[in-house]
mmCIF file of C-alpha atoms in Angstrom:
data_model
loop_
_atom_site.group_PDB
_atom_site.id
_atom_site.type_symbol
_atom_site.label_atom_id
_atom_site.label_comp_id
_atom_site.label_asym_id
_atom_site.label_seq_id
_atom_site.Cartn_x
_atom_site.Cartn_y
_atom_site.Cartn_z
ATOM 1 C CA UNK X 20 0.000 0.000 0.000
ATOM 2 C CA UNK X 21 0.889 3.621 0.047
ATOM 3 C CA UNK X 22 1.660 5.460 3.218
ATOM 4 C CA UNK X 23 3.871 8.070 5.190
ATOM 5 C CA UNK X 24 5.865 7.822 8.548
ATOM 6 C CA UNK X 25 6.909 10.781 10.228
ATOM 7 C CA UNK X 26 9.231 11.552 12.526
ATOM 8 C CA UNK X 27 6.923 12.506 15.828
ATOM 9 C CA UNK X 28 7.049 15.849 17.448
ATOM 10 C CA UNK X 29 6.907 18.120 18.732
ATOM 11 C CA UNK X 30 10.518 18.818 18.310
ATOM 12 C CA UNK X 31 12.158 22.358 20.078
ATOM 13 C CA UNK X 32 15.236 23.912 18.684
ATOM 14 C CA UNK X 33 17.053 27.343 19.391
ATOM 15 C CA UNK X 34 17.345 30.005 17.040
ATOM 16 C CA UNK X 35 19.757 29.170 14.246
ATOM 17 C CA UNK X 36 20.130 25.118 15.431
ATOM 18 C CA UNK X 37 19.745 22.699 12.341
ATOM 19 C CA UNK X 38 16.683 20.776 12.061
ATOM 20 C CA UNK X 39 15.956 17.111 10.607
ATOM 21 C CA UNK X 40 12.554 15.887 10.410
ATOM 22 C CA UNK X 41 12.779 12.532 9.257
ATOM 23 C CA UNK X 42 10.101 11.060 6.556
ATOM 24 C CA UNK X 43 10.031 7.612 4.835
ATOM 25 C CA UNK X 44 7.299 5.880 2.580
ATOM 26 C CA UNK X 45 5.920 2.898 1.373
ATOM 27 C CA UNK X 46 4.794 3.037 -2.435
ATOM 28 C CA UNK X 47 3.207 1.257 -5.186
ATOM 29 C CA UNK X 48 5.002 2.850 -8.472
ATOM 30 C CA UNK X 49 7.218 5.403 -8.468
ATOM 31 C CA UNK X 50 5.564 8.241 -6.257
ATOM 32 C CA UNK X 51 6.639 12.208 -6.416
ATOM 33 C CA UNK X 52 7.580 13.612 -3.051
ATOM 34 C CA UNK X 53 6.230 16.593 -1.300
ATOM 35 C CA UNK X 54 6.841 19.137 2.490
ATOM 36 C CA UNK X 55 3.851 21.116 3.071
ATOM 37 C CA UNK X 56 4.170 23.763 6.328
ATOM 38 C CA UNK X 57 1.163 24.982 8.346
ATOM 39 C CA UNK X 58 1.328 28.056 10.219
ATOM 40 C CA UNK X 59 -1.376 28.599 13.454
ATOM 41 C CA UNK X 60 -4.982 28.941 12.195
ATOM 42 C CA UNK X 61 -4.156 28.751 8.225
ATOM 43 C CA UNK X 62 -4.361 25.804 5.241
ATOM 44 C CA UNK X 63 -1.646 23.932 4.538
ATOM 45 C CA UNK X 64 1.022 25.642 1.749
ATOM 46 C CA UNK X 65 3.874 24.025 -0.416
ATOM 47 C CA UNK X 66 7.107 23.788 0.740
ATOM 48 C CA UNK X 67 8.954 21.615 -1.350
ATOM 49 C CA UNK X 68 8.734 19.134 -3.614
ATOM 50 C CA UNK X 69 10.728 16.429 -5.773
ATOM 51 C CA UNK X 70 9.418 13.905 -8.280
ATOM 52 C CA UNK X 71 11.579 11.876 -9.524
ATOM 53 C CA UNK X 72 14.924 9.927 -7.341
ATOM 54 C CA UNK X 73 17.588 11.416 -6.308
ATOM 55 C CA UNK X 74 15.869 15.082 -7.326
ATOM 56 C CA UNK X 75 16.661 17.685 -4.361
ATOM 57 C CA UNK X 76 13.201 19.875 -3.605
ATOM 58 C CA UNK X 77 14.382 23.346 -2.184
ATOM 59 C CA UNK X 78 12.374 26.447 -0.879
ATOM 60 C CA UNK X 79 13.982 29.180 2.231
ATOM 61 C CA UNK X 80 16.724 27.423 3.426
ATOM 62 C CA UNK X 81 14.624 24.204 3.671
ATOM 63 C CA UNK X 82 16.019 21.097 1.313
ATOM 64 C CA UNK X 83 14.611 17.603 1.239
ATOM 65 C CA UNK X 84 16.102 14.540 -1.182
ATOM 66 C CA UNK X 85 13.918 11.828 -2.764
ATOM 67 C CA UNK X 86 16.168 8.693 -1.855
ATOM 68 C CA UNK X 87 15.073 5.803 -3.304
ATOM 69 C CA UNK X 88 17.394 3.329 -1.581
ATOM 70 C CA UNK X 89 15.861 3.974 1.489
ATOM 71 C CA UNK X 90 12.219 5.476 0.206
ATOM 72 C CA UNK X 91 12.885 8.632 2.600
ATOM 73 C CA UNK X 92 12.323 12.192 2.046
ATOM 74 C CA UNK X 93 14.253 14.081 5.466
ATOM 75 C CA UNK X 94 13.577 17.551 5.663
ATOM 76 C CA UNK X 95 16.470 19.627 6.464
ATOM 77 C CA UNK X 96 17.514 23.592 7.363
ATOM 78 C CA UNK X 97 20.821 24.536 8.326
ATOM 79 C CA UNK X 98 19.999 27.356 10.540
ATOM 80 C CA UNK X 99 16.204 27.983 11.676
ATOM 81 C CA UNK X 100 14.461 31.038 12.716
ATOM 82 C CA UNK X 101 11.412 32.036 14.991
ATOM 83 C CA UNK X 102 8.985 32.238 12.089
ATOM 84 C CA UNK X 103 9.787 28.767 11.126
ATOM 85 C CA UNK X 104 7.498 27.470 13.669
ATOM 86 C CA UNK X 105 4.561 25.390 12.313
ATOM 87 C CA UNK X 106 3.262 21.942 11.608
ATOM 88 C CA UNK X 107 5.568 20.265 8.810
ATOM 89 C CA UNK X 108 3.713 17.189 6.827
ATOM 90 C CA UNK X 109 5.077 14.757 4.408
ATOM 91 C CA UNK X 110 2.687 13.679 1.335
ATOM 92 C CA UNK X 111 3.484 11.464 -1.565
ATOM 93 C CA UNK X 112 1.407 11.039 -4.461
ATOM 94 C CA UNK X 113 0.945 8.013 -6.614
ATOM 95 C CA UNK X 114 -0.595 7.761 -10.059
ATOM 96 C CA UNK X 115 -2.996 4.641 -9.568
ATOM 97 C CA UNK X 116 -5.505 4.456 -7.558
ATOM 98 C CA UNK X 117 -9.050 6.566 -6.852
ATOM 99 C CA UNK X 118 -7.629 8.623 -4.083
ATOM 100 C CA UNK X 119 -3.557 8.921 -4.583
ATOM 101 C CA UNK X 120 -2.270 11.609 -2.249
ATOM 102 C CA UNK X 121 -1.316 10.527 1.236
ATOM 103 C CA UNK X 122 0.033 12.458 3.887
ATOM 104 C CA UNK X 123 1.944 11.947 7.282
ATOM 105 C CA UNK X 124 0.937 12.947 10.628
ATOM 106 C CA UNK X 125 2.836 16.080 11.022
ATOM 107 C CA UNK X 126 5.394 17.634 13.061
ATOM 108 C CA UNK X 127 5.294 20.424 15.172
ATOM 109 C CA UNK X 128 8.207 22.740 15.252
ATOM 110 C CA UNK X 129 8.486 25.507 17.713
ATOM 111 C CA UNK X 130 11.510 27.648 17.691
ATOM 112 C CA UNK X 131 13.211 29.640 20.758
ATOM 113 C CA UNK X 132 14.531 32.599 20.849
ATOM 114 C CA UNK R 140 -7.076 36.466 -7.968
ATOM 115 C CA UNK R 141 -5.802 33.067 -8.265
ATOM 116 C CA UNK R 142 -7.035 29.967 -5.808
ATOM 117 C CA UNK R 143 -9.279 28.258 -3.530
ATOM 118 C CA UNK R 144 -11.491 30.204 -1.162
ATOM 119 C CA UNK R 145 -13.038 28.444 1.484
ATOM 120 C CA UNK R 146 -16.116 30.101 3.511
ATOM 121 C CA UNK R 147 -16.924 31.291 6.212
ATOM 122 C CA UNK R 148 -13.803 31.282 8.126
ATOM 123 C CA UNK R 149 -15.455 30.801 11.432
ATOM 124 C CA UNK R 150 -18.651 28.548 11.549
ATOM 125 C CA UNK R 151 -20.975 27.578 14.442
ATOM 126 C CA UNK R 152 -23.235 25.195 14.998
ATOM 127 C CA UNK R 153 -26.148 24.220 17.110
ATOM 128 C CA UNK R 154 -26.739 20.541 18.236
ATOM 129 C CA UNK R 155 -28.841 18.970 15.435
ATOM 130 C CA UNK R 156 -28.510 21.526 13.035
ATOM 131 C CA UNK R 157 -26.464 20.668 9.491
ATOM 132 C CA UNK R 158 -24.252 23.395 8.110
ATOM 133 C CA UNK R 159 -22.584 23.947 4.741
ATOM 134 C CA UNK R 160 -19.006 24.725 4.360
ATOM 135 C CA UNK R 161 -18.110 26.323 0.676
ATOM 136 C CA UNK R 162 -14.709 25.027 -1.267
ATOM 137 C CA UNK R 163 -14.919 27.207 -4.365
ATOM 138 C CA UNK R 164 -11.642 27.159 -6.840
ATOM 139 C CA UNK R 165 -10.766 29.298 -10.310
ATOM 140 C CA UNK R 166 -7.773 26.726 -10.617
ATOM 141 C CA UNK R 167 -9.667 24.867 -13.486
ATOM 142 C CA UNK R 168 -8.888 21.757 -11.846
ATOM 143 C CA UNK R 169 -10.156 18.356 -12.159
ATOM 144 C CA UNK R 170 -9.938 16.605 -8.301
ATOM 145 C CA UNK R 171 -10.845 18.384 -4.475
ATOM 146 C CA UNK R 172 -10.704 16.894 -1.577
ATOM 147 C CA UNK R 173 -11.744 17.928 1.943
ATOM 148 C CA UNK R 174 -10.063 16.988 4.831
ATOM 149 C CA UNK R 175 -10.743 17.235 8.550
ATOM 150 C CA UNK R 176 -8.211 18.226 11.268
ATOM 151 C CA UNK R 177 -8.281 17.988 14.750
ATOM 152 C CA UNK R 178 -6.255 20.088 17.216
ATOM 153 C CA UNK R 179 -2.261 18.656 17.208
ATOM 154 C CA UNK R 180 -3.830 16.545 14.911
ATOM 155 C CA UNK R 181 -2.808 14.635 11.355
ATOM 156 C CA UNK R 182 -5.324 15.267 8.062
ATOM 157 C CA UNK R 183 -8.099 12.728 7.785
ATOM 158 C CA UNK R 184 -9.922 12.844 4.094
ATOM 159 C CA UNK R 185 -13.335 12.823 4.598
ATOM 160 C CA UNK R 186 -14.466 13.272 0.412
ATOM 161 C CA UNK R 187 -12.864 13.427 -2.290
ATOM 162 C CA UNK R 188 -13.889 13.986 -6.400
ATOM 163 C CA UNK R 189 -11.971 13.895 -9.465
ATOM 164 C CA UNK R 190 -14.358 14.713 -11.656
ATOM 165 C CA UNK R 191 -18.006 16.977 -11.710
ATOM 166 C CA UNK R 192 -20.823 14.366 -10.973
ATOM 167 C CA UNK R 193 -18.391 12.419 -9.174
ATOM 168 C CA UNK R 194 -17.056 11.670 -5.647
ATOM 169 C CA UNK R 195 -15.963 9.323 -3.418
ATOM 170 C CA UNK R 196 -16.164 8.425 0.637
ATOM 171 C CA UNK R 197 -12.428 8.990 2.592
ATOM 172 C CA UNK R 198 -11.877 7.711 5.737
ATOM 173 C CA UNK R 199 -14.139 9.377 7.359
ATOM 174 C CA UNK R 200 -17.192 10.121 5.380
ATOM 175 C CA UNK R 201 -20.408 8.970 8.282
ATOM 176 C CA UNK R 202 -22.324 11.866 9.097
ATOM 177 C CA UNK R 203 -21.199 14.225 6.121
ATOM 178 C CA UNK R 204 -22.018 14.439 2.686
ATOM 179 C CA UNK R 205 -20.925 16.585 -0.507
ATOM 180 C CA UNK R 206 -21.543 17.221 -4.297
ATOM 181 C CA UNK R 207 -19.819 18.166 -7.390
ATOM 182 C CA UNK R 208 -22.370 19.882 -9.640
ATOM 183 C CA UNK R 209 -19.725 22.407 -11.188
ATOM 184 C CA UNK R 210 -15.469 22.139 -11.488
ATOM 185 C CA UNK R 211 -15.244 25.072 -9.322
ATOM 186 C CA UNK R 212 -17.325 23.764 -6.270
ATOM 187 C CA UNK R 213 -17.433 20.770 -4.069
ATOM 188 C CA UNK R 214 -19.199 21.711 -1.158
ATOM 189 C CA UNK R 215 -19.513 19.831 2.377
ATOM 190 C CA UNK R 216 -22.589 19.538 4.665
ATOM 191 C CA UNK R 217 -22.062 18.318 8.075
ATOM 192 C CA UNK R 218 -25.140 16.842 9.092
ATOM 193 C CA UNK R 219 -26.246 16.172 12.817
ATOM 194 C CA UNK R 220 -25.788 12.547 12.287
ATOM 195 C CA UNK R 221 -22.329 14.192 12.569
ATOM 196 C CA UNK R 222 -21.835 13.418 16.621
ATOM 197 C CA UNK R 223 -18.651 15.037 17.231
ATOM 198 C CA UNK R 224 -18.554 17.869 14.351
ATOM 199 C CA UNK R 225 -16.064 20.898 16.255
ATOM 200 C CA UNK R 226 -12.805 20.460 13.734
ATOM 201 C CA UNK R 227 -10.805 22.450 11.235
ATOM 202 C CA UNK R 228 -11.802 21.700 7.747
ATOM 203 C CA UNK R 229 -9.724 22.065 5.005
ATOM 204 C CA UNK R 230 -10.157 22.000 1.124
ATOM 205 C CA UNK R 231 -7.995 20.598 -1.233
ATOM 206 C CA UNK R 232 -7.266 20.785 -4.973
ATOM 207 C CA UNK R 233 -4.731 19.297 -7.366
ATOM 208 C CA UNK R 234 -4.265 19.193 -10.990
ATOM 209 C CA UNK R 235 -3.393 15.584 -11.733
ATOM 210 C CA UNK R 236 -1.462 12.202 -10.519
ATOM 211 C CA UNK R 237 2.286 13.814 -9.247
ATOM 212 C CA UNK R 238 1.067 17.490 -9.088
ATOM 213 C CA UNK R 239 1.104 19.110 -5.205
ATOM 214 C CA UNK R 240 -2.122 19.965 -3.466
ATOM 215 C CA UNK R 241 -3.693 23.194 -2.754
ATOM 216 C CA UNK R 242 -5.257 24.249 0.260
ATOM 217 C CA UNK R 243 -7.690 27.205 1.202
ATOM 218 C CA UNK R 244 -7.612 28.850 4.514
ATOM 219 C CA UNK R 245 -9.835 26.036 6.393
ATOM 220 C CA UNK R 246 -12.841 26.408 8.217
ATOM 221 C CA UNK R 247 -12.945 26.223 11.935
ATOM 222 C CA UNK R 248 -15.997 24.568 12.767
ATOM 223 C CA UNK R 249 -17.795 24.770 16.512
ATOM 224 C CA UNK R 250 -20.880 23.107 18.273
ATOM 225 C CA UNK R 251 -22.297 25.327 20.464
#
């Protein structure tokens, strides 16, 4: 079947500290890769995305790399800020099937000053 | 403008009422998909359609219902069968098989 694991939160970091948030899937086919964020009170928006193996996805410091090897998708930022706290969810998206976009549980980030 | 516009922002209902939350989209695309989301919670996909005159249950469809009568709308009623209805509710839409997702701003739903 088709599903995402996430790393669980929440997970606290200090200003400027690296992050990892750890993502792997299970897949039928060859699925494209994607980070969504979600700020307090708002929809979910695009972070990042990668389709293909071994393609990098990269938006504001954030990078993630579709490894096939080990189906995982890590989400990565050398240095975060305040305003990076939010939820962070992992989604794949397959091409069979009815209903082919899956997501992960989230992970909640909060950043200290 | 450009997107998906979900409405009202803020919704309340009384016990045994249904409601009607609006997903409305000038994206000119093909599948939408509402979601419900708890608080600290994952997404759970309560409908979703990939084509007008079409949809399909989610997860977690008992107690709400939908239709696709035009592209741009796929509206959800929450019915009072509905026991536990206070949630965020979220539309999606997407273009196609390996496109991303987008979201509107989510209605917050409460039982008063």
């Amino acid at each position: 079947g088709n599903s995402v694991t996430q790393m669980e939160g929440p997970v606290t970091l200090s200003e400027e500290a690296f992050l990892t948030i750890n993502c792997t899937y299970t897949a039928t086919g060859y699925p494209s890769l994607f980070w969504y964020v979600q700020y307090p009170g708002e929809g979910l928006q695009l972070l990042l995305k990668a389709t293909k193996a071994d393609d990098k996805g990269s938006n504001k410091g954030f990078e993630a790399t579709y490894r096939k090897e080990t189906t995982s998708f890590h989400l990565e930022k050398g240095s975060v800020q305040v305003s990076d706290s939010a939820v962070y969810f992992c989604a794949l998206s397959v091409r069979t099937g009815a209903n082919n976009l899956f997501f992960g549980t989230g992970t909640r980030l909060t950043v200290i000053p | 403008d450009g997107g998906i516009t979900q409405s009202p922002k803020y919704l309340f209902r009384k016990e045994g009422q249904n409601v009607t939350l609006s997903c409305e989209q000038n994206l000119n695309h093909d599948a939408m998909y509402w979601y419900r989301q708890d608080p600290g919670q994952g997404l759970r996909l309560i409908y979703y359609s990939q084509i007008v005159n079409d949809f399909q249950k989610g997860d977690i469809a008992e107690g709400y219902s939908v239709s696709r009568e035009k592209k741009e709308s796929f509206p959800l009623t929450v019915t009072s069968a509905q026991k536990n209805p206070t949630a965020f509710y979220l539309c999606a839409v997407r273009g196609g098989a390996h496109t991303e997702a987008f979201f509107g701003q989510g209605t917050r739903l409460t039982v008063v």
